[in-house]
Short mmCIF file of C-alpha atoms and ligand atoms in Angstrom, two decimals:
data_model
loop_
_atom_site.label_atom_id
_atom_site.label_comp_id
_atom_site.label_asym_id
_atom_site.label_seq_id
_atom_site.Cartn_x
_atom_site.Cartn_y
_atom_site.Cartn_z
CA MET A 1038 -20.66 -25.13 -2.86
CA GLY A 1039 -21.20 -21.28 -2.06
CA PHE A 1040 -20.97 -18.64 -4.78
CA ILE A 1041 -17.95 -16.92 -3.49
CA ALA A 1042 -14.55 -18.24 -4.76
CA ASP A 1043 -12.35 -20.52 -2.98
CA ARG A 1044 -9.81 -17.89 -2.57
CA LEU A 1045 -11.76 -15.37 -0.89
CA LEU A 1046 -11.62 -18.13 2.09
CA ARG A 1047 -8.02 -17.65 2.33
CA ILE A 1048 -8.08 -13.93 3.65
CA LYS A 1049 -9.85 -12.15 6.30
CA PRO A 1050 -11.03 -8.32 6.21
CA SER A 1051 -8.31 -6.20 7.08
CA PRO A 1052 -8.77 -6.52 11.07
CA THR A 1053 -7.64 -2.77 11.71
CA ILE A 1054 -10.12 -1.27 9.20
CA ALA A 1055 -12.78 -3.68 11.26
CA MET A 1056 -11.88 -2.06 14.71
CA ALA A 1057 -11.80 1.34 13.55
CA ASN A 1058 -15.28 1.06 11.97
CA LYS A 1059 -16.53 -0.59 15.10
CA ALA A 1060 -15.56 2.72 16.93
CA LEU A 1061 -16.93 4.83 14.31
CA MET A 1062 -20.29 2.91 14.47
CA LEU A 1063 -20.17 3.00 18.22
CA LYS A 1064 -19.55 6.94 17.94
CA ALA A 1065 -22.30 6.87 15.44
CA GLU A 1066 -24.66 5.57 17.96
CA GLY A 1067 -24.14 8.30 20.38
CA LYS A 1068 -21.57 6.26 22.38
CA ASP A 1069 -18.53 8.31 23.85
CA VAL A 1070 -16.23 6.29 22.28
CA ILE A 1071 -12.15 7.14 21.40
CA GLY A 1072 -11.18 5.80 18.16
CA LEU A 1073 -7.12 4.72 18.33
CA ALA A 1074 -7.19 2.03 15.76
CA ALA A 1075 -6.83 3.31 12.35
CA GLY A 1076 -3.63 4.13 10.67
CA GLU A 1077 -3.41 7.42 9.62
CA PRO A 1078 -2.03 10.98 10.26
CA ASP A 1079 -4.69 13.31 11.79
CA PHE A 1080 -3.07 16.21 10.11
CA ASP A 1081 -4.80 17.76 6.97
CA THR A 1082 -2.47 17.60 3.48
CA PRO A 1083 -0.04 20.34 3.30
CA LEU A 1084 -1.94 23.26 1.30
CA ASN A 1085 0.61 23.52 -1.82
CA ILE A 1086 -0.15 19.65 -2.56
CA LYS A 1087 -4.23 20.64 -2.29
CA GLU A 1088 -3.33 23.77 -4.71
CA ALA A 1089 -1.49 21.44 -6.91
CA ALA A 1090 -4.43 19.60 -7.32
CA LYS A 1091 -6.54 22.20 -7.93
CA ARG A 1092 -4.72 23.60 -10.58
CA ALA A 1093 -4.52 20.15 -12.48
CA ILE A 1094 -8.36 19.91 -12.54
CA ASP A 1095 -8.76 23.49 -13.88
CA ARG A 1096 -6.12 22.66 -16.69
CA GLY A 1097 -7.94 19.53 -17.68
CA ASP A 1098 -5.50 16.88 -16.11
CA THR A 1099 -8.68 15.03 -15.69
CA LYS A 1100 -8.00 12.18 -18.32
CA TYR A 1101 -6.65 8.90 -18.08
CA THR A 1102 -2.92 8.70 -17.76
CA VAL A 1103 -0.19 6.05 -18.55
CA VAL A 1104 -0.95 2.88 -16.11
CA ASP A 1105 1.71 2.88 -13.75
CA GLY A 1106 2.24 6.64 -13.51
CA THR A 1107 2.74 10.00 -15.26
CA MET A 1108 6.13 10.40 -16.76
CA GLU A 1109 6.33 13.80 -14.30
CA LEU A 1110 5.44 12.11 -11.28
CA LYS A 1111 8.06 8.97 -12.05
CA LYS A 1112 10.66 11.33 -12.56
CA ALA A 1113 9.56 12.93 -9.08
CA ILE A 1114 9.93 9.36 -8.01
CA ALA A 1115 13.08 8.99 -9.20
CA SER A 1116 14.76 12.43 -8.21
CA LYS A 1117 13.16 11.32 -4.23
CA PHE A 1118 15.27 8.19 -4.48
CA ARG A 1119 18.42 9.98 -5.24
CA ARG A 1120 17.75 13.05 -3.37
CA GLU A 1121 16.86 10.84 0.06
CA ASN A 1122 18.20 7.24 -0.58
CA GLN A 1123 20.95 7.74 -2.65
CA LEU A 1124 19.16 5.19 -4.83
CA ASP A 1125 19.15 5.18 -8.61
CA TYR A 1126 15.97 4.42 -10.26
CA GLN A 1127 15.12 5.32 -13.92
CA PRO A 1128 11.33 6.12 -14.81
CA ASN A 1129 10.69 2.55 -16.54
CA GLN A 1130 11.79 0.89 -13.13
CA ILE A 1131 9.10 2.94 -11.23
CA SER A 1132 5.39 1.52 -10.74
CA VAL A 1133 2.86 4.15 -9.46
CA GLY A 1134 -0.61 2.55 -8.16
CA THR A 1135 -3.57 3.50 -5.84
CA GLY A 1136 -1.96 3.43 -2.58
CA GLY A 1137 1.07 1.39 -1.51
CA LYS A 1138 -1.26 -1.43 -0.77
CA GLN A 1139 -2.29 -1.93 -4.53
CA VAL A 1140 1.35 -1.73 -5.51
CA LEU A 1141 2.35 -4.48 -2.72
CA TYR A 1142 -0.94 -6.33 -4.29
CA ASN A 1143 0.47 -5.94 -7.88
CA ALA A 1144 4.15 -7.13 -6.62
CA LEU A 1145 3.18 -10.35 -4.94
CA THR A 1146 0.44 -11.22 -7.43
CA VAL A 1147 2.68 -11.13 -10.42
CA SER A 1148 5.45 -12.94 -8.66
CA VAL A 1149 4.20 -15.51 -6.00
CA ASN A 1150 3.06 -19.06 -7.50
CA PRO A 1151 1.19 -21.20 -5.53
CA GLY A 1152 3.39 -22.95 -2.70
CA ASP A 1153 5.99 -20.17 -2.84
CA GLU A 1154 6.88 -18.84 0.67
CA VAL A 1155 7.24 -15.61 1.93
CA ILE A 1156 8.99 -14.73 5.10
CA VAL A 1157 6.79 -12.09 7.04
CA PRO A 1158 8.57 -10.69 10.13
CA ALA A 1159 6.02 -10.97 13.05
CA PRO A 1160 4.65 -8.50 14.07
CA TYR A 1161 3.41 -7.51 10.67
CA TRP A 1162 1.01 -5.29 8.97
CA VAL A 1163 -2.01 -7.52 8.56
CA SER A 1164 -2.06 -7.44 4.44
CA TYR A 1165 1.06 -8.98 4.13
CA PRO A 1166 0.02 -12.59 4.81
CA ASP A 1167 -3.42 -12.07 3.35
CA ILE A 1168 -2.00 -10.95 0.29
CA VAL A 1169 0.58 -13.70 0.04
CA ASN A 1170 -2.60 -16.14 0.71
CA LEU A 1171 -4.72 -15.04 -1.74
CA CYS A 1172 -1.52 -15.47 -4.49
CA GLU A 1173 -2.02 -19.17 -2.78
CA GLY A 1174 1.59 -18.24 -1.63
CA THR A 1175 2.59 -19.32 2.03
CA PRO A 1176 3.57 -16.61 4.31
CA VAL A 1177 6.58 -17.51 6.82
CA ALA A 1178 5.65 -15.62 10.26
CA VAL A 1179 9.06 -15.33 12.06
CA THR A 1180 8.46 -13.94 15.36
CA CYS A 1181 10.59 -11.20 16.43
CA PRO A 1182 9.43 -10.68 20.06
CA GLU A 1183 9.86 -7.33 22.08
CA ASN A 1184 13.40 -8.26 23.63
CA ASN A 1185 14.77 -8.41 20.02
CA GLY A 1186 13.43 -4.54 19.69
CA PHE A 1187 10.38 -6.25 17.57
CA LYS A 1188 12.84 -6.74 14.98
CA LEU A 1189 14.20 -9.31 12.64
CA ARG A 1190 17.54 -11.16 13.87
CA PRO A 1191 19.74 -12.39 10.82
CA GLU A 1192 20.20 -16.17 12.44
CA ASP A 1193 15.99 -16.17 12.52
CA LEU A 1194 15.95 -14.75 8.70
CA ASP A 1195 18.90 -17.58 7.91
CA ALA A 1196 16.60 -20.47 9.46
CA ALA A 1197 13.73 -19.39 7.86
CA VAL A 1198 14.89 -19.18 4.06
CA THR A 1199 14.37 -22.44 2.08
CA GLN A 1200 14.37 -23.52 -1.46
CA LYS A 1201 11.19 -22.00 -1.66
CA THR A 1202 11.40 -18.96 -0.29
CA LYS A 1203 10.38 -16.25 -2.88
CA TRP A 1204 10.63 -13.09 -0.78
CA LEU A 1205 11.49 -11.56 2.36
CA ILE A 1206 9.41 -8.27 3.35
CA LEU A 1207 10.73 -5.83 5.58
CA ASN A 1208 8.90 -3.04 6.95
CA SER A 1209 10.94 -0.05 8.49
CA PRO A 1210 9.75 1.69 10.75
CA SER A 1211 7.26 -0.94 11.10
CA ASN A 1212 3.31 -0.76 11.25
CA PRO A 1213 2.41 -1.88 14.17
CA THR A 1214 5.48 -1.92 16.36
CA GLY A 1215 7.09 1.35 15.22
CA ALA A 1216 10.32 -0.15 15.48
CA ALA A 1217 13.18 0.66 12.74
CA TYR A 1218 16.36 -1.00 11.80
CA THR A 1219 19.42 0.85 11.65
CA ALA A 1220 21.80 0.76 8.83
CA GLN A 1221 23.73 -1.54 10.90
CA GLU A 1222 21.19 -4.00 11.79
CA LEU A 1223 19.98 -3.88 8.05
CA ARG A 1224 23.78 -4.96 6.99
CA ALA A 1225 23.40 -7.95 9.07
CA LEU A 1226 20.09 -8.97 7.54
CA ALA A 1227 21.85 -8.09 3.76
CA ASP A 1228 24.91 -10.21 4.69
CA VAL A 1229 22.27 -13.27 5.28
CA LEU A 1230 20.62 -12.21 1.83
CA LEU A 1231 23.60 -12.29 0.15
CA LYS A 1232 24.15 -16.12 0.84
CA HIS A 1233 20.68 -16.89 -0.56
CA PRO A 1234 20.70 -15.07 -4.00
CA HIS A 1235 17.15 -16.56 -4.78
CA VAL A 1236 15.13 -14.38 -2.16
CA TRP A 1237 14.18 -11.18 -3.21
CA ILE A 1238 13.53 -8.52 -0.79
CA LEU A 1239 10.36 -6.13 -0.88
CA THR A 1240 10.89 -3.21 1.54
CA ASP A 1241 7.96 -1.24 2.67
CA ASP A 1242 9.50 1.99 3.69
CA MET A 1243 5.79 3.62 3.88
CA TYR A 1244 6.95 5.63 7.53
CA GLU A 1245 10.17 6.54 6.11
CA HIS A 1246 9.90 10.13 7.25
CA LEU A 1247 8.39 9.31 10.44
CA VAL A 1248 11.58 8.83 12.56
CA TYR A 1249 12.26 10.32 16.03
CA ASP A 1250 15.01 10.95 18.52
CA ASP A 1251 17.56 11.68 15.50
CA PHE A 1252 17.07 8.14 14.18
CA LYS A 1253 18.60 7.67 10.61
CA PHE A 1254 16.66 6.28 8.07
CA ALA A 1255 18.23 3.41 5.65
CA THR A 1256 16.73 1.10 3.33
CA ILE A 1257 18.34 -2.16 2.30
CA ALA A 1258 19.19 -1.62 -1.59
CA GLN A 1259 20.95 1.61 -0.47
CA VAL A 1260 22.93 -0.59 2.38
CA GLU A 1261 24.00 -3.15 -0.03
CA PRO A 1262 23.77 -2.46 -3.60
CA LYS A 1263 24.25 -5.87 -4.38
CA LEU A 1264 20.78 -6.47 -3.41
CA TYR A 1265 19.70 -3.97 -5.68
CA PRO A 1266 18.74 -6.09 -8.78
CA ARG A 1267 16.38 -8.45 -6.54
CA THR A 1268 14.91 -5.38 -4.25
CA LEU A 1269 11.73 -3.80 -4.59
CA THR A 1270 11.59 -0.46 -2.89
CA LEU A 1271 8.16 0.30 -1.88
CA ASN A 1272 6.86 3.65 -0.79
CA GLY A 1273 3.71 6.35 -0.77
CA MET A 1274 2.04 9.54 0.06
CA SER A 1275 -0.07 8.71 2.57
CA LYS A 1276 1.79 8.62 5.96
CA ALA A 1277 4.37 11.22 5.60
CA TYR A 1278 2.44 13.67 3.37
CA CYS A 1279 -0.82 13.28 5.15
CA MET A 1280 -2.62 12.00 1.44
CA THR A 1281 -4.32 8.59 2.89
CA GLY A 1282 -7.57 9.67 0.89
CA TRP A 1283 -5.68 10.40 -2.19
CA ARG A 1284 -4.57 6.62 -3.11
CA LEU A 1285 -1.24 7.11 -3.97
CA GLY A 1286 1.85 4.81 -3.73
CA TYR A 1287 4.63 3.63 -5.75
CA ALA A 1288 7.55 1.21 -5.68
CA ALA A 1289 11.03 1.23 -7.72
CA GLY A 1290 12.54 -2.40 -8.41
CA PRO A 1291 14.03 -4.16 -11.51
CA VAL A 1292 12.11 -3.65 -15.15
CA GLU A 1293 10.66 -7.02 -15.29
CA LEU A 1294 8.85 -6.70 -12.37
CA ILE A 1295 7.83 -3.03 -12.81
CA LYS A 1296 6.35 -4.17 -16.02
CA ALA A 1297 4.79 -7.21 -14.74
CA MET A 1298 3.07 -5.17 -12.39
CA GLY A 1299 1.99 -2.52 -14.63
CA ALA A 1300 0.20 -5.05 -16.66
CA LEU A 1301 -1.47 -6.50 -14.12
CA GLN A 1302 -2.95 -2.89 -12.98
CA SER A 1303 -3.86 -2.41 -16.81
CA GLN A 1304 -6.16 -5.23 -16.17
CA SER A 1305 -7.68 -3.96 -12.76
CA THR A 1306 -7.75 -0.52 -11.98
CA THR A 1307 -5.78 1.39 -14.95
CA ASN A 1308 -3.82 4.56 -13.92
CA PRO A 1309 -4.30 5.92 -10.13
CA SER A 1310 -6.24 9.31 -10.02
CA SER A 1311 -4.47 12.02 -12.56
CA ILE A 1312 -5.44 14.48 -10.06
CA SER A 1313 -3.70 12.75 -7.24
CA GLN A 1314 -0.74 12.06 -9.36
CA ALA A 1315 -0.25 15.93 -9.82
CA ALA A 1316 -0.85 16.42 -6.36
CA GLY A 1317 2.33 13.96 -5.64
CA VAL A 1318 4.35 15.51 -7.91
CA GLU A 1319 4.02 18.78 -5.88
CA ALA A 1320 4.22 16.64 -2.74
CA LEU A 1321 7.68 15.44 -3.76
CA ASN A 1322 8.92 18.38 -5.09
CA GLY A 1323 7.60 21.04 -3.13
CA PRO A 1324 8.82 22.20 0.44
CA GLN A 1325 9.31 19.37 2.65
CA ASP A 1326 9.69 21.39 5.76
CA PHE A 1327 6.47 20.50 7.06
CA ILE A 1328 7.55 16.95 7.91
CA PRO A 1329 9.99 17.49 10.70
CA LYS A 1330 7.13 20.14 11.91
CA ASN A 1331 4.67 16.90 11.85
CA ASN A 1332 7.38 15.00 13.66
CA ALA A 1333 7.92 17.05 16.62
CA VAL A 1334 4.35 16.91 17.10
CA PHE A 1335 4.41 13.15 16.43
CA LYS A 1336 7.06 12.75 19.38
CA THR A 1337 5.38 14.64 21.55
CA ARG A 1338 2.33 12.37 21.41
CA ARG A 1339 4.73 8.99 21.50
CA ASP A 1340 6.67 10.19 24.52
CA LEU A 1341 2.75 11.26 26.59
CA VAL A 1342 1.44 8.10 25.24
CA VAL A 1343 4.42 5.76 26.48
CA GLY A 1344 5.04 7.79 29.86
CA MET A 1345 0.94 7.14 30.75
CA LEU A 1346 0.69 3.26 29.54
CA ASN A 1347 3.92 2.36 31.53
CA GLU A 1348 1.68 3.87 34.51
CA ALA A 1349 -1.01 1.68 33.76
CA ALA A 1350 -1.14 -1.47 35.74
CA GLY A 1351 -0.01 -4.95 34.02
CA ILE A 1352 1.13 -2.87 30.56
CA ARG A 1353 4.49 -2.25 29.71
CA CYS A 1354 5.30 -0.02 26.67
CA PRO A 1355 8.61 0.48 24.93
CA VAL A 1356 9.88 3.50 23.03
CA PRO A 1357 9.21 2.89 19.39
CA GLU A 1358 11.61 5.08 16.86
CA GLY A 1359 9.09 5.51 14.29
CA ALA A 1360 5.57 5.73 12.44
CA PHE A 1361 2.85 6.77 14.75
CA TYR A 1362 2.22 3.36 16.59
CA VAL A 1363 3.03 2.15 20.11
CA TYR A 1364 2.74 -1.73 20.70
CA PRO A 1365 2.89 -2.49 24.55
CA SER A 1366 2.59 -5.68 26.08
CA CYS A 1367 -0.67 -6.44 28.18
CA ALA A 1368 0.72 -9.60 29.68
CA GLY A 1369 0.10 -8.40 33.07
CA ALA A 1370 -3.77 -8.23 32.64
CA ILE A 1371 -4.04 -11.46 31.24
CA GLY A 1372 -5.77 -13.88 33.59
CA LYS A 1373 -7.44 -10.91 35.70
CA LYS A 1374 -10.98 -10.51 36.11
CA THR A 1375 -12.94 -7.65 35.12
CA PRO A 1376 -15.47 -5.89 37.58
CA GLN A 1377 -17.95 -7.93 35.86
CA GLY A 1378 -16.04 -10.99 36.82
CA LYS A 1379 -15.15 -11.80 33.24
CA ARG A 1380 -11.36 -13.36 32.99
CA ILE A 1381 -9.39 -11.82 30.54
CA ASP A 1382 -7.45 -14.74 28.39
CA THR A 1383 -6.13 -13.07 25.31
CA ASP A 1384 -5.53 -9.48 24.26
CA THR A 1385 -8.32 -9.52 21.61
CA GLU A 1386 -10.65 -9.92 25.36
CA PHE A 1387 -8.67 -7.13 26.58
CA CYS A 1388 -8.87 -4.84 24.01
CA GLU A 1389 -12.71 -5.74 23.68
CA TYR A 1390 -12.57 -4.92 27.72
CA LEU A 1391 -11.29 -1.49 27.07
CA LEU A 1392 -13.66 -0.91 24.45
CA GLU A 1393 -16.84 -1.65 26.62
CA SER A 1394 -15.56 -0.39 30.14
CA VAL A 1395 -13.79 2.59 28.78
CA GLY A 1396 -14.73 3.40 25.11
CA VAL A 1397 -11.18 3.10 23.90
CA ALA A 1398 -10.67 1.19 20.47
CA VAL A 1399 -7.24 -0.35 19.88
CA VAL A 1400 -6.22 -3.37 17.97
CA PRO A 1401 -5.38 -6.66 19.54
CA GLY A 1402 -1.76 -8.04 18.90
CA SER A 1403 -2.88 -11.38 17.83
CA ALA A 1404 -4.03 -9.81 14.45
CA PHE A 1405 -0.54 -8.63 13.81
CA GLY A 1406 0.99 -11.83 14.52
CA LEU A 1407 2.78 -11.11 18.15
CA ALA A 1408 0.11 -11.81 21.71
CA PRO A 1409 -0.30 -10.51 23.85
CA HIS A 1410 0.20 -7.04 22.85
CA PHE A 1411 -2.14 -4.15 21.30
CA ARG A 1412 -1.73 -1.36 18.84
CA ILE A 1413 -2.40 2.31 19.61
CA SER A 1414 -2.23 4.96 16.97
CA TYR A 1415 -0.88 7.71 18.67
CA ALA A 1416 -2.14 9.93 15.54
CA ALA A 1417 -4.65 11.83 17.66
CA SER A 1418 -4.33 15.77 19.72
CA ASN A 1419 -2.75 15.67 22.88
CA GLU A 1420 -6.26 15.91 24.96
CA THR A 1421 -7.49 13.07 22.97
CA LEU A 1422 -4.52 10.73 23.98
CA LYS A 1423 -4.42 11.89 27.49
CA GLU A 1424 -7.94 11.08 27.99
CA ALA A 1425 -7.54 7.95 26.13
CA CYS A 1426 -4.45 6.56 28.31
CA GLY A 1427 -6.12 8.08 31.26
CA ARG A 1428 -9.40 5.61 30.67
CA ILE A 1429 -6.83 2.83 30.26
CA GLN A 1430 -5.18 3.44 33.41
CA LYS A 1431 -8.69 3.47 34.81
CA ALA A 1432 -9.69 0.04 33.14
CA CYS A 1433 -6.52 -1.78 34.01
CA ALA A 1434 -6.87 -0.70 38.01
CA ALA A 1435 -10.35 -2.25 37.77
CA LEU A 1436 -8.71 -5.48 36.86
CA ALA A 1437 -8.41 -8.08 39.97
C1 PLP B 2901 3.03 -0.74 6.62
C2 PLP B 2901 2.10 0.26 5.66
N1 PLP B 2901 2.30 -0.25 4.00
C3 PLP B 2901 1.77 -0.19 3.38
C4 PLP B 2901 0.47 0.94 3.37
C5 PLP B 2901 -0.40 1.18 2.70
O1 PLP B 2901 -0.48 2.55 2.76
P1 PLP B 2901 -1.69 3.23 1.15
O2 PLP B 2901 -2.10 1.95 0.65
O3 PLP B 2901 -2.33 4.26 1.97
O4 PLP B 2901 -0.49 3.76 0.47
C6 PLP B 2901 0.51 0.81 5.06
C7 PLP B 2901 -0.71 1.67 5.38
O5 PLP B 2901 -1.61 1.45 6.52
C8 PLP B 2901 0.85 0.37 6.03
O6 PLP B 2901 1.17 0.66 7.37
#
């Protein structure tokens, strides 16, 4: 028996982070690599948020805080939920952690017993099934193919529910597809969930603000208030507020669950950085006008990438509603041969070919549970995206 505990055998290092690191390493070796694997905005954190952090340091907000968030931040989060989602959460229903990922980890760890099932619509964000695995739960992937808009259909949800189902995880807009559920689509899922009162809903709304073409964001507890007592609504600062490095995320839900999450955090990382929390208050209470400005830029990039990818041989790229990802199919490249005579059998091999032949790093769809696809993050400049998509076109044209 090795030294490492058995539970670690159930997880793998995040494949998106692995690909992003591979691109960074190749770059450091002097290779001409364009990295489109990482899931973070390229915009800097807005100035008013940075200034709030500096003020926090200067006034000595540099000590431990309440484990699951300062009262000031919890109040700012409560007013965000009221203002933007018409949801009423009291501060004792809110838990703040070191990134949305930690909050998700806390929620699953305190609630999933060995053998419990967690329904995860696929394609999924890579962390959902692995955290469930770490908890000795069973992730139940439900395939949501492109012709369903990469979204969970009510009948597929109904068929996936068993007596062992503990959670359904929803993520809208989605990482990796950018697909987002309309209020009407959530309504139809809510009708199924009302039939299964033992199933709780974890909705990951991390990309809430990143929607385009007048798409109207909705979240399930808002659409069906009867689900409020068994919904955990998760969100954070990383994406819309361009604060990935500040490590701040939060969730709101039933007091008992929130309390348990706080207890776990008190025995792991304690509070998120006091300085980040002060910045988070400013992010939520301060001006929000940079969000539509950033979104206008993201939308231009999305359209550029979708247009150019659809001109690449063997690639088909649908237009996503939100986030900053596209999830094209590379089915048309499968079975073809590279100029070196190597047959491409999987999306992983296709992505390796892109990296090796034209130096573009993207993440294979098999990492997200739906192949043959790949994920491109378009959080990069127009010039970079043009160059990257041009290279992908060239690589695809060279396949025979
Ligand atoms: C769908 C989704 N949820 C949650 C997170 C967690 O973000 P963070 O831990 O930076 O708050 C991410 C980050 O990539 C994500 O894509």
